[in-house]
PDB file of C-alpha atoms in Angstrom:
ATOM      1  CA  ASP C   1     -19.330 -65.484 -13.639  1.00  0.00           C
ATOM      2  CA  GLY C   2     -15.952 -65.784 -11.964  1.00  0.00           C
ATOM      3  CA  GLY C   3     -14.622 -69.282 -11.557  1.00  0.00           C
ATOM      4  CA  ILE C   4     -17.932 -71.103 -11.821  1.00  0.00           C
ATOM      5  CA  THR C   5     -18.643 -73.013 -15.003  1.00  0.00           C
ATOM      6  CA  GLN C   6     -21.873 -74.669 -16.013  1.00  0.00           C
ATOM      7  CA  SER C   7     -22.340 -76.999 -18.913  1.00  0.00           C
ATOM      8  CA  PRO C   8     -23.944 -77.385 -21.261  1.00  0.00           C
ATOM      9  CA  LYS C   9     -25.337 -73.938 -22.051  1.00  0.00           C
ATOM     10  CA  TYR C  10     -28.437 -75.544 -23.597  1.00  0.00           C
ATOM     11  CA  LEU C  11     -29.779 -79.027 -22.867  1.00  0.00           C
ATOM     12  CA  PHE C  12     -32.663 -80.878 -24.437  1.00  0.00           C
ATOM     13  CA  ARG C  13     -34.531 -83.598 -22.599  1.00  0.00           C
ATOM     14  CA  LYS C  14     -36.752 -86.229 -24.101  1.00  0.00           C
ATOM     15  CA  GLU C  15     -39.811 -87.574 -22.316  1.00  0.00           C
ATOM     16  CA  GLY C  16     -38.878 -89.972 -19.505  1.00  0.00           C
ATOM     17  CA  GLN C  17     -35.177 -89.178 -19.728  1.00  0.00           C
ATOM     18  CA  ASN C  18     -32.872 -88.238 -16.877  1.00  0.00           C
ATOM     19  CA  VAL C  19     -30.376 -85.483 -17.642  1.00  0.00           C
ATOM     20  CA  THR C  20     -27.438 -84.157 -15.623  1.00  0.00           C
ATOM     21  CA  LEU C  21     -26.320 -80.543 -15.443  1.00  0.00           C
ATOM     22  CA  SER C  22     -22.709 -79.872 -14.583  1.00  0.00           C
ATOM     23  CA  CYS C  23     -21.425 -77.236 -12.153  1.00  0.00           C
ATOM     24  CA  GLU C  24     -17.726 -76.809 -11.412  1.00  0.00           C
ATOM     25  CA  GLN C  25     -15.966 -74.105  -9.382  1.00  0.00           C
ATOM     26  CA  ASN C  26     -12.290 -73.365  -8.889  1.00  0.00           C
ATOM     27  CA  LEU C  27     -12.838 -70.759  -6.173  1.00  0.00           C
ATOM     28  CA  ASN C  28     -12.246 -73.197  -3.315  1.00  0.00           C
ATOM     29  CA  HIS C  29     -15.735 -72.379  -2.027  1.00  0.00           C
ATOM     30  CA  ASP C  30     -17.254 -74.726   0.521  1.00  0.00           C
ATOM     31  CA  ALA C  31     -20.943 -74.221  -0.182  1.00  0.00           C
ATOM     32  CA  MET C  32     -22.697 -74.796  -3.486  1.00  0.00           C
ATOM     33  CA  TYR C  33     -26.293 -74.225  -4.551  1.00  0.00           C
ATOM     34  CA  TRP C  34     -28.710 -75.034  -7.347  1.00  0.00           C
ATOM     35  CA  TYR C  35     -31.533 -72.660  -8.243  1.00  0.00           C
ATOM     36  CA  ARG C  36     -34.284 -72.864 -10.799  1.00  0.00           C
ATOM     37  CA  GLN C  37     -35.435 -69.692 -12.568  1.00  0.00           C
ATOM     38  CA  ASP C  38     -38.784 -69.392 -14.335  1.00  0.00           C
ATOM     39  CA  PRO C  39     -40.080 -66.203 -15.965  1.00  0.00           C
ATOM     40  CA  GLY C  40     -41.545 -63.899 -13.340  1.00  0.00           C
ATOM     41  CA  GLN C  41     -40.742 -66.324 -10.516  1.00  0.00           C
ATOM     42  CA  GLY C  42     -37.353 -65.212  -9.326  1.00  0.00           C
ATOM     43  CA  LEU C  43     -34.872 -67.852  -8.202  1.00  0.00           C
ATOM     44  CA  ARG C  44     -36.029 -70.878  -6.235  1.00  0.00           C
ATOM     45  CA  LEU C  45     -33.667 -73.144  -4.321  1.00  0.00           C
ATOM     46  CA  ILE C  46     -33.504 -76.795  -5.381  1.00  0.00           C
ATOM     47  CA  TYR C  47     -30.603 -78.221  -3.338  1.00  0.00           C
ATOM     48  CA  TYR C  48     -27.561 -76.946  -1.504  1.00  0.00           C
ATOM     49  CA  SER C  49     -24.411 -78.409  -0.010  1.00  0.00           C
ATOM     50  CA  GLN C  50     -22.116 -76.905   2.583  1.00  0.00           C
ATOM     51  CA  ILE C  51     -19.585 -79.702   2.689  1.00  0.00           C
ATOM     52  CA  VAL C  52     -18.462 -82.679   0.629  1.00  0.00           C
ATOM     53  CA  ASN C  53     -20.733 -85.728   0.866  1.00  0.00           C
ATOM     54  CA  ASP C  54     -23.542 -83.730   2.457  1.00  0.00           C
ATOM     55  CA  PHE C  55     -26.459 -81.814   0.933  1.00  0.00           C
ATOM     56  CA  GLN C  56     -29.907 -80.536   1.874  1.00  0.00           C
ATOM     57  CA  LYS C  57     -33.175 -80.140   0.019  1.00  0.00           C
ATOM     58  CA  GLY C  58     -34.361 -76.686  -0.869  1.00  0.00           C
ATOM     59  CA  ASP C  59     -37.900 -75.501  -1.529  1.00  0.00           C
ATOM     60  CA  ILE C  60     -38.455 -77.400  -4.800  1.00  0.00           C
ATOM     61  CA  ALA C  61     -36.312 -80.574  -4.565  1.00  0.00           C
ATOM     62  CA  GLU C  62     -38.936 -83.008  -5.891  1.00  0.00           C
ATOM     63  CA  GLY C  63     -37.853 -84.559  -9.190  1.00  0.00           C
ATOM     64  CA  TYR C  64     -34.207 -83.574  -8.744  1.00  0.00           C
ATOM     65  CA  SER C  65     -31.125 -85.242  -7.257  1.00  0.00           C
ATOM     66  CA  VAL C  66     -27.577 -84.069  -6.522  1.00  0.00           C
ATOM     67  CA  SER C  67     -24.229 -85.399  -5.395  1.00  0.00           C
ATOM     68  CA  ARG C  68     -21.197 -83.722  -3.816  1.00  0.00           C
ATOM     69  CA  GLU C  69     -18.296 -86.133  -4.143  1.00  0.00           C
ATOM     70  CA  LYS C  70     -15.725 -83.391  -4.688  1.00  0.00           C
ATOM     71  CA  LYS C  71     -15.504 -79.883  -3.256  1.00  0.00           C
ATOM     72  CA  GLU C  72     -15.353 -78.298  -6.696  1.00  0.00           C
ATOM     73  CA  SER C  73     -18.250 -80.198  -8.300  1.00  0.00           C
ATOM     74  CA  PHE C  74     -22.008 -80.254  -7.626  1.00  0.00           C
ATOM     75  CA  PRO C  75     -23.917 -81.921 -10.489  1.00  0.00           C
ATOM     76  CA  LEU C  76     -27.708 -81.750 -10.664  1.00  0.00           C
ATOM     77  CA  THR C  77     -29.785 -84.555 -12.185  1.00  0.00           C
ATOM     78  CA  VAL C  78     -33.244 -83.725 -13.473  1.00  0.00           C
ATOM     79  CA  THR C  79     -35.140 -86.984 -13.268  1.00  0.00           C
ATOM     80  CA  SER C  80     -38.155 -88.168 -15.239  1.00  0.00           C
ATOM     81  CA  ALA C  81     -40.195 -87.478 -12.099  1.00  0.00           C
ATOM     82  CA  GLN C  82     -39.817 -83.752 -12.738  1.00  0.00           C
ATOM     83  CA  LYS C  83     -42.847 -83.145 -14.955  1.00  0.00           C
ATOM     84  CA  ASN C  84     -42.130 -79.530 -15.830  1.00  0.00           C
ATOM     85  CA  PRO C  85     -38.352 -79.259 -16.179  1.00  0.00           C
ATOM     86  CA  THR C  86     -38.194 -76.431 -18.726  1.00  0.00           C
ATOM     87  CA  ALA C  87     -36.358 -73.613 -16.965  1.00  0.00           C
ATOM     88  CA  PHE C  88     -33.064 -71.785 -16.563  1.00  0.00           C
ATOM     89  CA  TYR C  89     -30.865 -73.538 -13.983  1.00  0.00           C
ATOM     90  CA  LEU C  90     -28.297 -71.590 -12.017  1.00  0.00           C
ATOM     91  CA  CYS C  91     -25.471 -72.904  -9.875  1.00  0.00           C
ATOM     92  CA  ALA C  92     -23.876 -70.765  -7.185  1.00  0.00           C
ATOM     93  CA  SER C  93     -21.087 -71.100  -4.658  1.00  0.00           C
ATOM     94  CA  ARG C  94     -20.051 -69.338  -1.471  1.00  0.00           C
ATOM     95  CA  PRO C  95     -17.028 -69.364   0.802  1.00  0.00           C
ATOM     96  CA  ILE C  96     -17.901 -70.242   4.390  1.00  0.00           C
ATOM     97  CA  ALA C  97     -14.719 -69.044   6.088  1.00  0.00           C
ATOM     98  CA  GLY C  98     -15.026 -65.687   7.775  1.00  0.00           C
ATOM     99  CA  GLY C  99     -18.811 -65.824   7.791  1.00  0.00           C
ATOM    100  CA  GLN C 100     -19.039 -64.623   4.211  1.00  0.00           C
ATOM    101  CA  GLU C 101     -22.557 -64.585   2.817  1.00  0.00           C
ATOM    102  CA  THR C 102     -22.037 -63.577  -0.812  1.00  0.00           C
ATOM    103  CA  GLN C 103     -23.090 -66.158  -3.371  1.00  0.00           C
ATOM    104  CA  TYR C 104     -21.442 -66.154  -6.794  1.00  0.00           C
ATOM    105  CA  PHE C 105     -23.398 -67.476  -9.758  1.00  0.00           C
ATOM    106  CA  GLY C 106     -22.428 -69.409 -12.848  1.00  0.00           C
ATOM    107  CA  PRO C 107     -23.702 -68.546 -16.347  1.00  0.00           C
ATOM    108  CA  GLY C 108     -26.611 -70.993 -16.225  1.00  0.00           C
ATOM    109  CA  THR C 109     -27.980 -73.903 -18.241  1.00  0.00           C
ATOM    110  CA  ARG C 110     -31.231 -73.629 -20.140  1.00  0.00           C
ATOM    111  CA  LEU C 111     -33.135 -76.931 -20.163  1.00  0.00           C
ATOM    112  CA  LEU C 112     -35.768 -77.535 -22.803  1.00  0.00           C
ATOM    113  CA  VAL C 113     -38.097 -80.477 -23.221  1.00  0.00           C
ATOM    114  CA  LEU C 114     -38.482 -82.036 -26.679  1.00  0.00           C
TER     115      LEU C 114
ATOM    116  CA  GLY R   1     -40.249 -69.179   6.478  1.00  0.00           C
ATOM    117  CA  GLU R   2     -38.839 -66.027   4.958  1.00  0.00           C
ATOM    118  CA  ASN R   3     -40.754 -64.324   2.163  1.00  0.00           C
ATOM    119  CA  VAL R   4     -39.415 -61.465   0.054  1.00  0.00           C
ATOM    120  CA  GLU R   5     -41.697 -59.166  -1.934  1.00  0.00           C
ATOM    121  CA  GLN R   6     -40.197 -56.943  -4.646  1.00  0.00           C
ATOM    122  CA  HIS R   7     -41.762 -53.949  -6.404  1.00  0.00           C
ATOM    123  CA  PRO R   8     -42.204 -52.821  -9.080  1.00  0.00           C
ATOM    124  CA  SER R   9     -41.987 -55.776 -11.460  1.00  0.00           C
ATOM    125  CA  THR R  10     -41.100 -53.442 -14.334  1.00  0.00           C
ATOM    126  CA  LEU R  11     -39.595 -49.958 -14.319  1.00  0.00           C
ATOM    127  CA  SER R  12     -38.914 -47.666 -17.262  1.00  0.00           C
ATOM    128  CA  VAL R  13     -36.828 -44.508 -16.887  1.00  0.00           C
ATOM    129  CA  GLN R  14     -35.100 -41.991 -19.088  1.00  0.00           C
ATOM    130  CA  GLU R  15     -31.319 -41.921 -19.192  1.00  0.00           C
ATOM    131  CA  GLY R  16     -30.017 -39.735 -16.371  1.00  0.00           C
ATOM    132  CA  ASP R  17     -33.049 -40.255 -14.141  1.00  0.00           C
ATOM    133  CA  SER R  18     -32.950 -42.158 -10.849  1.00  0.00           C
ATOM    134  CA  ALA R  19     -34.461 -45.597 -10.324  1.00  0.00           C
ATOM    135  CA  VAL R  20     -35.678 -47.065  -7.044  1.00  0.00           C
ATOM    136  CA  ILE R  21     -36.594 -50.696  -6.403  1.00  0.00           C
ATOM    137  CA  LYS R  22     -38.118 -51.735  -3.097  1.00  0.00           C
ATOM    138  CA  CYS R  23     -38.225 -55.045  -1.237  1.00  0.00           C
ATOM    139  CA  THR R  24     -39.913 -56.141   1.962  1.00  0.00           C
ATOM    140  CA  TYR R  25     -39.080 -59.212   4.002  1.00  0.00           C
ATOM    141  CA  SER R  26     -41.048 -61.147   6.587  1.00  0.00           C
ATOM    142  CA  ASP R  27     -38.480 -62.719   8.924  1.00  0.00           C
ATOM    143  CA  SER R  28     -37.142 -60.226  11.436  1.00  0.00           C
ATOM    144  CA  ALA R  29     -34.122 -62.517  11.945  1.00  0.00           C
ATOM    145  CA  SER R  30     -32.898 -61.779   8.403  1.00  0.00           C
ATOM    146  CA  ASN R  31     -29.593 -59.961   8.541  1.00  0.00           C
ATOM    147  CA  TYR R  32     -28.061 -60.076   5.072  1.00  0.00           C
ATOM    148  CA  PHE R  33     -29.564 -58.366   2.004  1.00  0.00           C
ATOM    149  CA  PRO R  34     -27.808 -58.587  -1.382  1.00  0.00           C
ATOM    150  CA  TRP R  35     -28.866 -57.131  -4.707  1.00  0.00           C
ATOM    151  CA  TYR R  36     -28.106 -58.900  -7.987  1.00  0.00           C
ATOM    152  CA  LYS R  37     -28.181 -57.697 -11.600  1.00  0.00           C
ATOM    153  CA  GLN R  38     -28.970 -60.221 -14.317  1.00  0.00           C
ATOM    154  CA  GLU R  39     -28.471 -59.548 -17.997  1.00  0.00           C
ATOM    155  CA  LEU R  40     -30.315 -61.582 -20.577  1.00  0.00           C
ATOM    156  CA  GLY R  41     -29.167 -65.196 -20.732  1.00  0.00           C
ATOM    157  CA  LYS R  42     -26.540 -64.755 -18.029  1.00  0.00           C
ATOM    158  CA  GLY R  43     -26.181 -65.571 -14.347  1.00  0.00           C
ATOM    159  CA  PRO R  44     -26.914 -62.922 -11.687  1.00  0.00           C
ATOM    160  CA  GLN R  45     -24.033 -60.695 -10.609  1.00  0.00           C
ATOM    161  CA  LEU R  46     -23.819 -59.185  -7.134  1.00  0.00           C
ATOM    162  CA  ILE R  47     -23.890 -55.394  -7.327  1.00  0.00           C
ATOM    163  CA  ILE R  48     -24.202 -54.392  -3.683  1.00  0.00           C
ATOM    164  CA  ASP R  49     -25.143 -55.896  -0.332  1.00  0.00           C
ATOM    165  CA  ILE R  50     -25.940 -54.685   3.152  1.00  0.00           C
ATOM    166  CA  ARG R  51     -25.993 -56.235   6.589  1.00  0.00           C
ATOM    167  CA  SER R  52     -28.497 -55.471   9.304  1.00  0.00           C
ATOM    168  CA  ASN R  53     -26.056 -53.486  11.410  1.00  0.00           C
ATOM    169  CA  VAL R  54     -25.825 -50.845   8.659  1.00  0.00           C
ATOM    170  CA  GLY R  55     -28.573 -48.481   7.494  1.00  0.00           C
ATOM    171  CA  GLU R  56     -27.142 -47.397   4.161  1.00  0.00           C
ATOM    172  CA  LYS R  57     -24.341 -48.335   1.797  1.00  0.00           C
ATOM    173  CA  LYS R  58     -23.147 -46.616  -1.370  1.00  0.00           C
ATOM    174  CA  ASP R  59     -20.978 -47.644  -4.285  1.00  0.00           C
ATOM    175  CA  GLN R  60     -20.675 -44.922  -6.932  1.00  0.00           C
ATOM    176  CA  ARG R  61     -24.119 -44.595  -8.558  1.00  0.00           C
ATOM    177  CA  ILE R  62     -25.673 -47.418  -6.537  1.00  0.00           C
ATOM    178  CA  ALA R  63     -26.937 -47.267  -2.974  1.00  0.00           C
ATOM    179  CA  VAL R  64     -28.950 -49.549  -0.737  1.00  0.00           C
ATOM    180  CA  THR R  65     -30.954 -48.474   2.300  1.00  0.00           C
ATOM    181  CA  LEU R  66     -32.319 -50.723   5.030  1.00  0.00           C
ATOM    182  CA  ASN R  67     -35.154 -50.048   7.468  1.00  0.00           C
ATOM    183  CA  LYS R  68     -35.123 -52.898   9.990  1.00  0.00           C
ATOM    184  CA  THR R  69     -38.173 -51.644  11.853  1.00  0.00           C
ATOM    185  CA  ALA R  70     -40.316 -51.645   8.742  1.00  0.00           C
ATOM    186  CA  LYS R  71     -38.521 -54.699   7.325  1.00  0.00           C
ATOM    187  CA  HIS R  72     -37.827 -53.187   3.968  1.00  0.00           C
ATOM    188  CA  PHE R  73     -34.774 -52.319   1.909  1.00  0.00           C
ATOM    189  CA  SER R  74     -34.343 -50.422  -1.335  1.00  0.00           C
ATOM    190  CA  LEU R  75     -31.929 -50.148  -4.243  1.00  0.00           C
ATOM    191  CA  HIS R  76     -31.260 -46.674  -5.608  1.00  0.00           C
ATOM    192  CA  ILE R  77     -29.546 -46.120  -8.953  1.00  0.00           C
ATOM    193  CA  THR R  78     -28.709 -42.529  -9.840  1.00  0.00           C
ATOM    194  CA  GLU R  79     -27.817 -41.085 -13.247  1.00  0.00           C
ATOM    195  CA  THR R  80     -29.084 -44.200 -15.005  1.00  0.00           C
ATOM    196  CA  GLN R  81     -27.459 -45.313 -18.233  1.00  0.00           C
ATOM    197  CA  PRO R  82     -28.699 -47.669 -20.975  1.00  0.00           C
ATOM    198  CA  GLU R  83     -26.271 -50.340 -19.734  1.00  0.00           C
ATOM    199  CA  ASP R  84     -28.149 -50.372 -16.421  1.00  0.00           C
ATOM    200  CA  SER R  85     -31.022 -52.071 -18.269  1.00  0.00           C
ATOM    201  CA  ALA R  86     -31.370 -55.565 -16.783  1.00  0.00           C
ATOM    202  CA  VAL R  87     -33.358 -57.585 -14.276  1.00  0.00           C
ATOM    203  CA  TYR R  88     -32.578 -56.766 -10.650  1.00  0.00           C
ATOM    204  CA  PHE R  89     -33.199 -59.177  -7.784  1.00  0.00           C
ATOM    205  CA  CYS R  90     -33.208 -58.531  -4.076  1.00  0.00           C
ATOM    206  CA  ALA R  91     -32.663 -61.320  -1.570  1.00  0.00           C
ATOM    207  CA  ALA R  92     -32.544 -61.928   2.157  1.00  0.00           C
ATOM    208  CA  SER R  93     -31.088 -64.503   4.498  1.00  0.00           C
ATOM    209  CA  ILE R  94     -30.776 -65.037   8.217  1.00  0.00           C
ATOM    210  CA  GLY R  95     -27.108 -65.671   7.748  1.00  0.00           C
ATOM    211  CA  ALA R  96     -24.971 -68.465   9.180  1.00  0.00           C
ATOM    212  CA  GLY R  97     -24.944 -70.263   5.843  1.00  0.00           C
ATOM    213  CA  THR R  98     -28.682 -70.324   5.278  1.00  0.00           C
ATOM    214  CA  ALA R  99     -29.987 -70.048   1.752  1.00  0.00           C
ATOM    215  CA  LEU R 100     -30.932 -66.763   0.104  1.00  0.00           C
ATOM    216  CA  ILE R 101     -34.616 -66.083  -0.470  1.00  0.00           C
ATOM    217  CA  PHE R 102     -35.087 -64.032  -3.628  1.00  0.00           C
ATOM    218  CA  GLY R 103     -37.688 -61.534  -4.721  1.00  0.00           C
ATOM    219  CA  LYS R 104     -39.292 -62.080  -8.112  1.00  0.00           C
ATOM    220  CA  GLY R 105     -37.220 -59.451  -9.861  1.00  0.00           C
ATOM    221  CA  THR R 106     -37.612 -56.028 -11.447  1.00  0.00           C
ATOM    222  CA  THR R 107     -37.013 -55.464 -15.138  1.00  0.00           C
ATOM    223  CA  LEU R 108     -35.385 -52.043 -15.499  1.00  0.00           C
ATOM    224  CA  SER R 109     -35.375 -50.373 -18.893  1.00  0.00           C
ATOM    225  CA  VAL R 110     -33.334 -47.209 -19.411  1.00  0.00           C
ATOM    226  CA  SER R 111     -34.063 -45.387 -22.636  1.00  0.00           C
ATOM    227  CA  SER R 112     -31.721 -42.831 -24.175  1.00  0.00           C
TER     228      SER R 112
END
């Protein structure tokens, strides 16, 4: 898990509620990513950011929002528009310098709907 | 866009046997292929990766082979041990900061 922390480990969401998942890294990595993992589905990209104050949608961005105000932080908000939010959410980061491609993952947050 | 297929979805072996997991990709521009190991309830950990200018890479009991012509790459684990039991994911990207596209994973079970 290196220097990537995700909190909380478990999160419960009530109907119609927005919830925010935290991702912090102290690796001085430029790029950060959010993935959603469902059983048997692999990892699917929600959003990613390669620089502060800039981010791009991934394959399944609907119902989610992000911000990148600081290099070390990339919080993900699961909005009420996301009708099936139950999943395991993984944050990752990657250094850009030197053309490095390796992504390093955090320990994940499991989101459950009450 | 890129699509990555991974097989098999489950694999059971006896301790000491070899295990092979195969992935195919669709975008011939893909040039980076990592493999991740994920234990239950944890985030994926990189175990080995290969770039398109290399055909094979080894790290102790783990090796990855790449066939660019056929657009497939494989993970080989020799002398498997119970602690190798986990879910393994392959991925591909076209590099230059693009996102990784993951296969759906292989659950490897090593019985002693």
